[in-house]
mmCIF file of C-alpha atoms in Angstrom:
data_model
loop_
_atom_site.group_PDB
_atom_site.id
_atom_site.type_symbol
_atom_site.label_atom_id
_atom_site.label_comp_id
_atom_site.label_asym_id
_atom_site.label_seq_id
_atom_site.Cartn_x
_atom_site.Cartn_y
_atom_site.Cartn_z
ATOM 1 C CA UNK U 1 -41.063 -51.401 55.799
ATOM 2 C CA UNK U 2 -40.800 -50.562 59.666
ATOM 3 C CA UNK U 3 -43.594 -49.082 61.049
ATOM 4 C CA UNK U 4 -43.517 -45.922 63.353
ATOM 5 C CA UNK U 5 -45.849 -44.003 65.318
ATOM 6 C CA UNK U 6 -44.416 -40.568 66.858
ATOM 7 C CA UNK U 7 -46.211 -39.119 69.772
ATOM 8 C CA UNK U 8 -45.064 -36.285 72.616
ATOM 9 C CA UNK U 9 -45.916 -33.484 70.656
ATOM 10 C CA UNK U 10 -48.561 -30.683 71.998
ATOM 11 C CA UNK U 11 -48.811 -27.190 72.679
ATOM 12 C CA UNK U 12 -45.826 -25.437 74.731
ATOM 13 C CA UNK U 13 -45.076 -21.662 75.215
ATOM 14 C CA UNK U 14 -41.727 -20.125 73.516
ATOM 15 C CA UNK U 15 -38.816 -20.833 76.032
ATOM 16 C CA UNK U 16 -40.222 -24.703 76.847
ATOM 17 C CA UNK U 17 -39.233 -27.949 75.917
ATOM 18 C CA UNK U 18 -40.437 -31.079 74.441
ATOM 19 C CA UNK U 19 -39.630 -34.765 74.349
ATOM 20 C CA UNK U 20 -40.968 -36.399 70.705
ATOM 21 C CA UNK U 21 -40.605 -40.262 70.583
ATOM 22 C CA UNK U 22 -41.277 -42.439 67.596
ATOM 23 C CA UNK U 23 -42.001 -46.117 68.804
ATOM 24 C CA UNK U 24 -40.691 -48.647 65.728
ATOM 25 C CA UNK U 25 -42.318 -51.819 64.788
ATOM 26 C CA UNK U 26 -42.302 -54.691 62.472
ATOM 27 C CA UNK U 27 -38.981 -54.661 61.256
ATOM 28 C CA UNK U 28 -35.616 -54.850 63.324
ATOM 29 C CA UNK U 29 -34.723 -50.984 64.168
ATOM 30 C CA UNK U 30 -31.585 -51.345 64.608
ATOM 31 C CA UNK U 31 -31.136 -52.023 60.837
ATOM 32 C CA UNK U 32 -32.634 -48.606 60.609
ATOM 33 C CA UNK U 33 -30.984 -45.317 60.886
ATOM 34 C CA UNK U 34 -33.557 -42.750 61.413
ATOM 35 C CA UNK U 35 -34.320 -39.153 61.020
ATOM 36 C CA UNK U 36 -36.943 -36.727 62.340
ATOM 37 C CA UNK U 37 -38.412 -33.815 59.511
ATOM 38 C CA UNK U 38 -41.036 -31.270 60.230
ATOM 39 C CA UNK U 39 -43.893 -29.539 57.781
ATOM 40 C CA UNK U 40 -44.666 -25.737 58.950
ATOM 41 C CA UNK U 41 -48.406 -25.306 56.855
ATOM 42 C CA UNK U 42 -47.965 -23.594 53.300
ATOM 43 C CA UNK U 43 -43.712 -24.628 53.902
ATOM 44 C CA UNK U 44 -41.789 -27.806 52.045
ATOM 45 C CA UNK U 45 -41.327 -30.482 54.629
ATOM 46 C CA UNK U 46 -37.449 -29.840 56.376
ATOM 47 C CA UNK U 47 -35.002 -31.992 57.380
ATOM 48 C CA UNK U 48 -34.201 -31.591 61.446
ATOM 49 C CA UNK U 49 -32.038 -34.304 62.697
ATOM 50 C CA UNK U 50 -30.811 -37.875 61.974
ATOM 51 C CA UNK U 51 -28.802 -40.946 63.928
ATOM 52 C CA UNK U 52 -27.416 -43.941 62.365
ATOM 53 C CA UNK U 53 -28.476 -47.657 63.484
ATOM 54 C CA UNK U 54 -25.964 -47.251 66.634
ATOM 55 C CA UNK U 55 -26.498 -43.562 67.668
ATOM 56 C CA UNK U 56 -22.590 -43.103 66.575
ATOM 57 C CA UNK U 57 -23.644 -40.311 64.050
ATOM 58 C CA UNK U 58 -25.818 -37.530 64.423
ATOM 59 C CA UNK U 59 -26.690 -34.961 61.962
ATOM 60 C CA UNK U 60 -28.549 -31.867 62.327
ATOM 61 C CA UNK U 61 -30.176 -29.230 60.788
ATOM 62 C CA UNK U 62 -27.893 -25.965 61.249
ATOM 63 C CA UNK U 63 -30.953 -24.036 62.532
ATOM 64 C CA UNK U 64 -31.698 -27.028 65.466
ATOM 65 C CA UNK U 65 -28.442 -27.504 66.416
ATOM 66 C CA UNK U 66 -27.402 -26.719 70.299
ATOM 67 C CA UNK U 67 -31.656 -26.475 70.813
ATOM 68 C CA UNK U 68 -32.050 -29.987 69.880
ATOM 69 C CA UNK U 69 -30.860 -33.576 70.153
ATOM 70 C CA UNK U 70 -31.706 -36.987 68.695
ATOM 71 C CA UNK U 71 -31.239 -40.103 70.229
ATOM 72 C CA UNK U 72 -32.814 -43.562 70.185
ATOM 73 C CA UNK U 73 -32.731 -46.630 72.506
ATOM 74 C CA UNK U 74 -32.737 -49.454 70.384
ATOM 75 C CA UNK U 75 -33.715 -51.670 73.069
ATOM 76 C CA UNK U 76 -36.904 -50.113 73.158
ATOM 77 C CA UNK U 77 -37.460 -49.710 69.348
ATOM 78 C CA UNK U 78 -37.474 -45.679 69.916
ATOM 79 C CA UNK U 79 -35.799 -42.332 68.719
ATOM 80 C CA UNK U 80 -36.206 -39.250 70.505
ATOM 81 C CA UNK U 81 -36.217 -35.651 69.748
ATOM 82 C CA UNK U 82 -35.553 -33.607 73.119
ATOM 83 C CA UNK U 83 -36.210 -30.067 71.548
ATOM 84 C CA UNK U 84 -35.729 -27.011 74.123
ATOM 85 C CA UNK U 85 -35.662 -23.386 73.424
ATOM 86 C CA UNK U 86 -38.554 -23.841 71.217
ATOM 87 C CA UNK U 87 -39.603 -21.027 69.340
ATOM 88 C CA UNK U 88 -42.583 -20.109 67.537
ATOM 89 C CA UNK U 89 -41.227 -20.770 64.231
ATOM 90 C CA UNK U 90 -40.749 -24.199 65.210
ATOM 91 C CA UNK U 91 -44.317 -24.917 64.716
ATOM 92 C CA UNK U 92 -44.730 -27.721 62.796
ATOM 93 C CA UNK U 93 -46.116 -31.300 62.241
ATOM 94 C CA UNK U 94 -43.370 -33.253 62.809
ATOM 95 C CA UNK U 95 -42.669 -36.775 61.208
ATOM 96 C CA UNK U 96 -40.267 -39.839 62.278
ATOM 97 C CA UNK U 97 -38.503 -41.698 59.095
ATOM 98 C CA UNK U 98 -36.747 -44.854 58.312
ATOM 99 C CA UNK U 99 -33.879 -45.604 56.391
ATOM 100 C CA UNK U 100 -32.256 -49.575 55.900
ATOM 101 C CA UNK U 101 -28.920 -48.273 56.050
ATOM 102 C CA UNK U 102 -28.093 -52.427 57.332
ATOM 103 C CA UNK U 103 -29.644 -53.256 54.189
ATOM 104 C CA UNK U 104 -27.626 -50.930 51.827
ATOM 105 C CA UNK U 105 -24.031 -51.511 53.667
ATOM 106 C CA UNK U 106 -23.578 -48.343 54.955
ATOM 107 C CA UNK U 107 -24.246 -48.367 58.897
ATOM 108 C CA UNK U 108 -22.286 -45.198 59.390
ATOM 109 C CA UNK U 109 -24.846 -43.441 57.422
ATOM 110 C CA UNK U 110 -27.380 -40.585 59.089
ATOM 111 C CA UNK U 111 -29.171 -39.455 56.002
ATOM 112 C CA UNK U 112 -30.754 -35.474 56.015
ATOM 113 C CA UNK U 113 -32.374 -35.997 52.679
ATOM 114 C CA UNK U 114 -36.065 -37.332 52.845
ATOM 115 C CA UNK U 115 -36.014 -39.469 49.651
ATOM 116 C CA UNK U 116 -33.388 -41.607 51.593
ATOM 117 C CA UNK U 117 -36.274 -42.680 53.789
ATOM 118 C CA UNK U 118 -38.784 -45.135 52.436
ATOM 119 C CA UNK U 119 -40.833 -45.231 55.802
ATOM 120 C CA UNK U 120 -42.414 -42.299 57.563
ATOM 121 C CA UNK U 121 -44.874 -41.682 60.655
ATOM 122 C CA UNK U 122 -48.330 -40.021 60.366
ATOM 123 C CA UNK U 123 -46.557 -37.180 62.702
ATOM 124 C CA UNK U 124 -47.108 -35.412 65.575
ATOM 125 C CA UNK U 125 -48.168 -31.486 65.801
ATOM 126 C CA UNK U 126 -45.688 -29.514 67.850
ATOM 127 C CA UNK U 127 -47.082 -26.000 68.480
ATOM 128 C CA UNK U 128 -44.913 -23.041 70.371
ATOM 129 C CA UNK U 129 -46.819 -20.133 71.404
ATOM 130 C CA UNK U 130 -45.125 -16.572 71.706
#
């Protein structure tokens, strides 16, 4: 399993915008495509945005999309999640994930569902005051 560590999250008032990376190690990353999920407390964890190994597909959760974007630099073993607009219900924990889509021949792929992903970050609390 690759192993990730996701930090830029923090406290940032309703209107603002933050940059989330998740630094990738131990494993090539760019056999990974990789999502990003968040975990309001008492909520299920949510799915907010995926890229395959390239960056040619993108997914997004209907709610994030046109606020947020996912990228990564493979060169530097990193995805991003530029969020702006945030709200207050975008409070979260938010979590980096892993999925060998190399490894299961299917490199197009930019899974949304979290039991695709069989490695995940310790996460990163993201917290948008009103």
């Amino acid at each position: 399993q690759v192993l990730l560590v996701e930090s830029g999250g923090g406290l940032v008032q309703a209107g603002g915008s933050l940059r989330l990376s998740c630094a990738a190690s131990g494993r090539t990353f760019s056999n990974y495509a990789m999502g990003w999920f968040r975990q309001a407390p008492g909520k299920e964890r949510e799915f907010v945005a995926s890229i395959s190994w390239n960056g040619g597909n993108t997914d997004y959760e209907d709610s994030m999309k046109g606020r947020f974007t996912i990228s990564r630099d493979n060169a530097k073993n990193t995805v991003y999640l530029q969020m702006n607009s945030l709200k207050p219900e975008d409070t979260a924990v938010y979590y980096c994930a892993a999925h060998p889509a190399i490894a299961y021949g299917r490199p197009w792929y930019a899974p949304r569902t979290a039991t695709d992903f069989n490695s995940w970050g310790p996460g990163t609390q993201v917290t948008v005051s009103s």
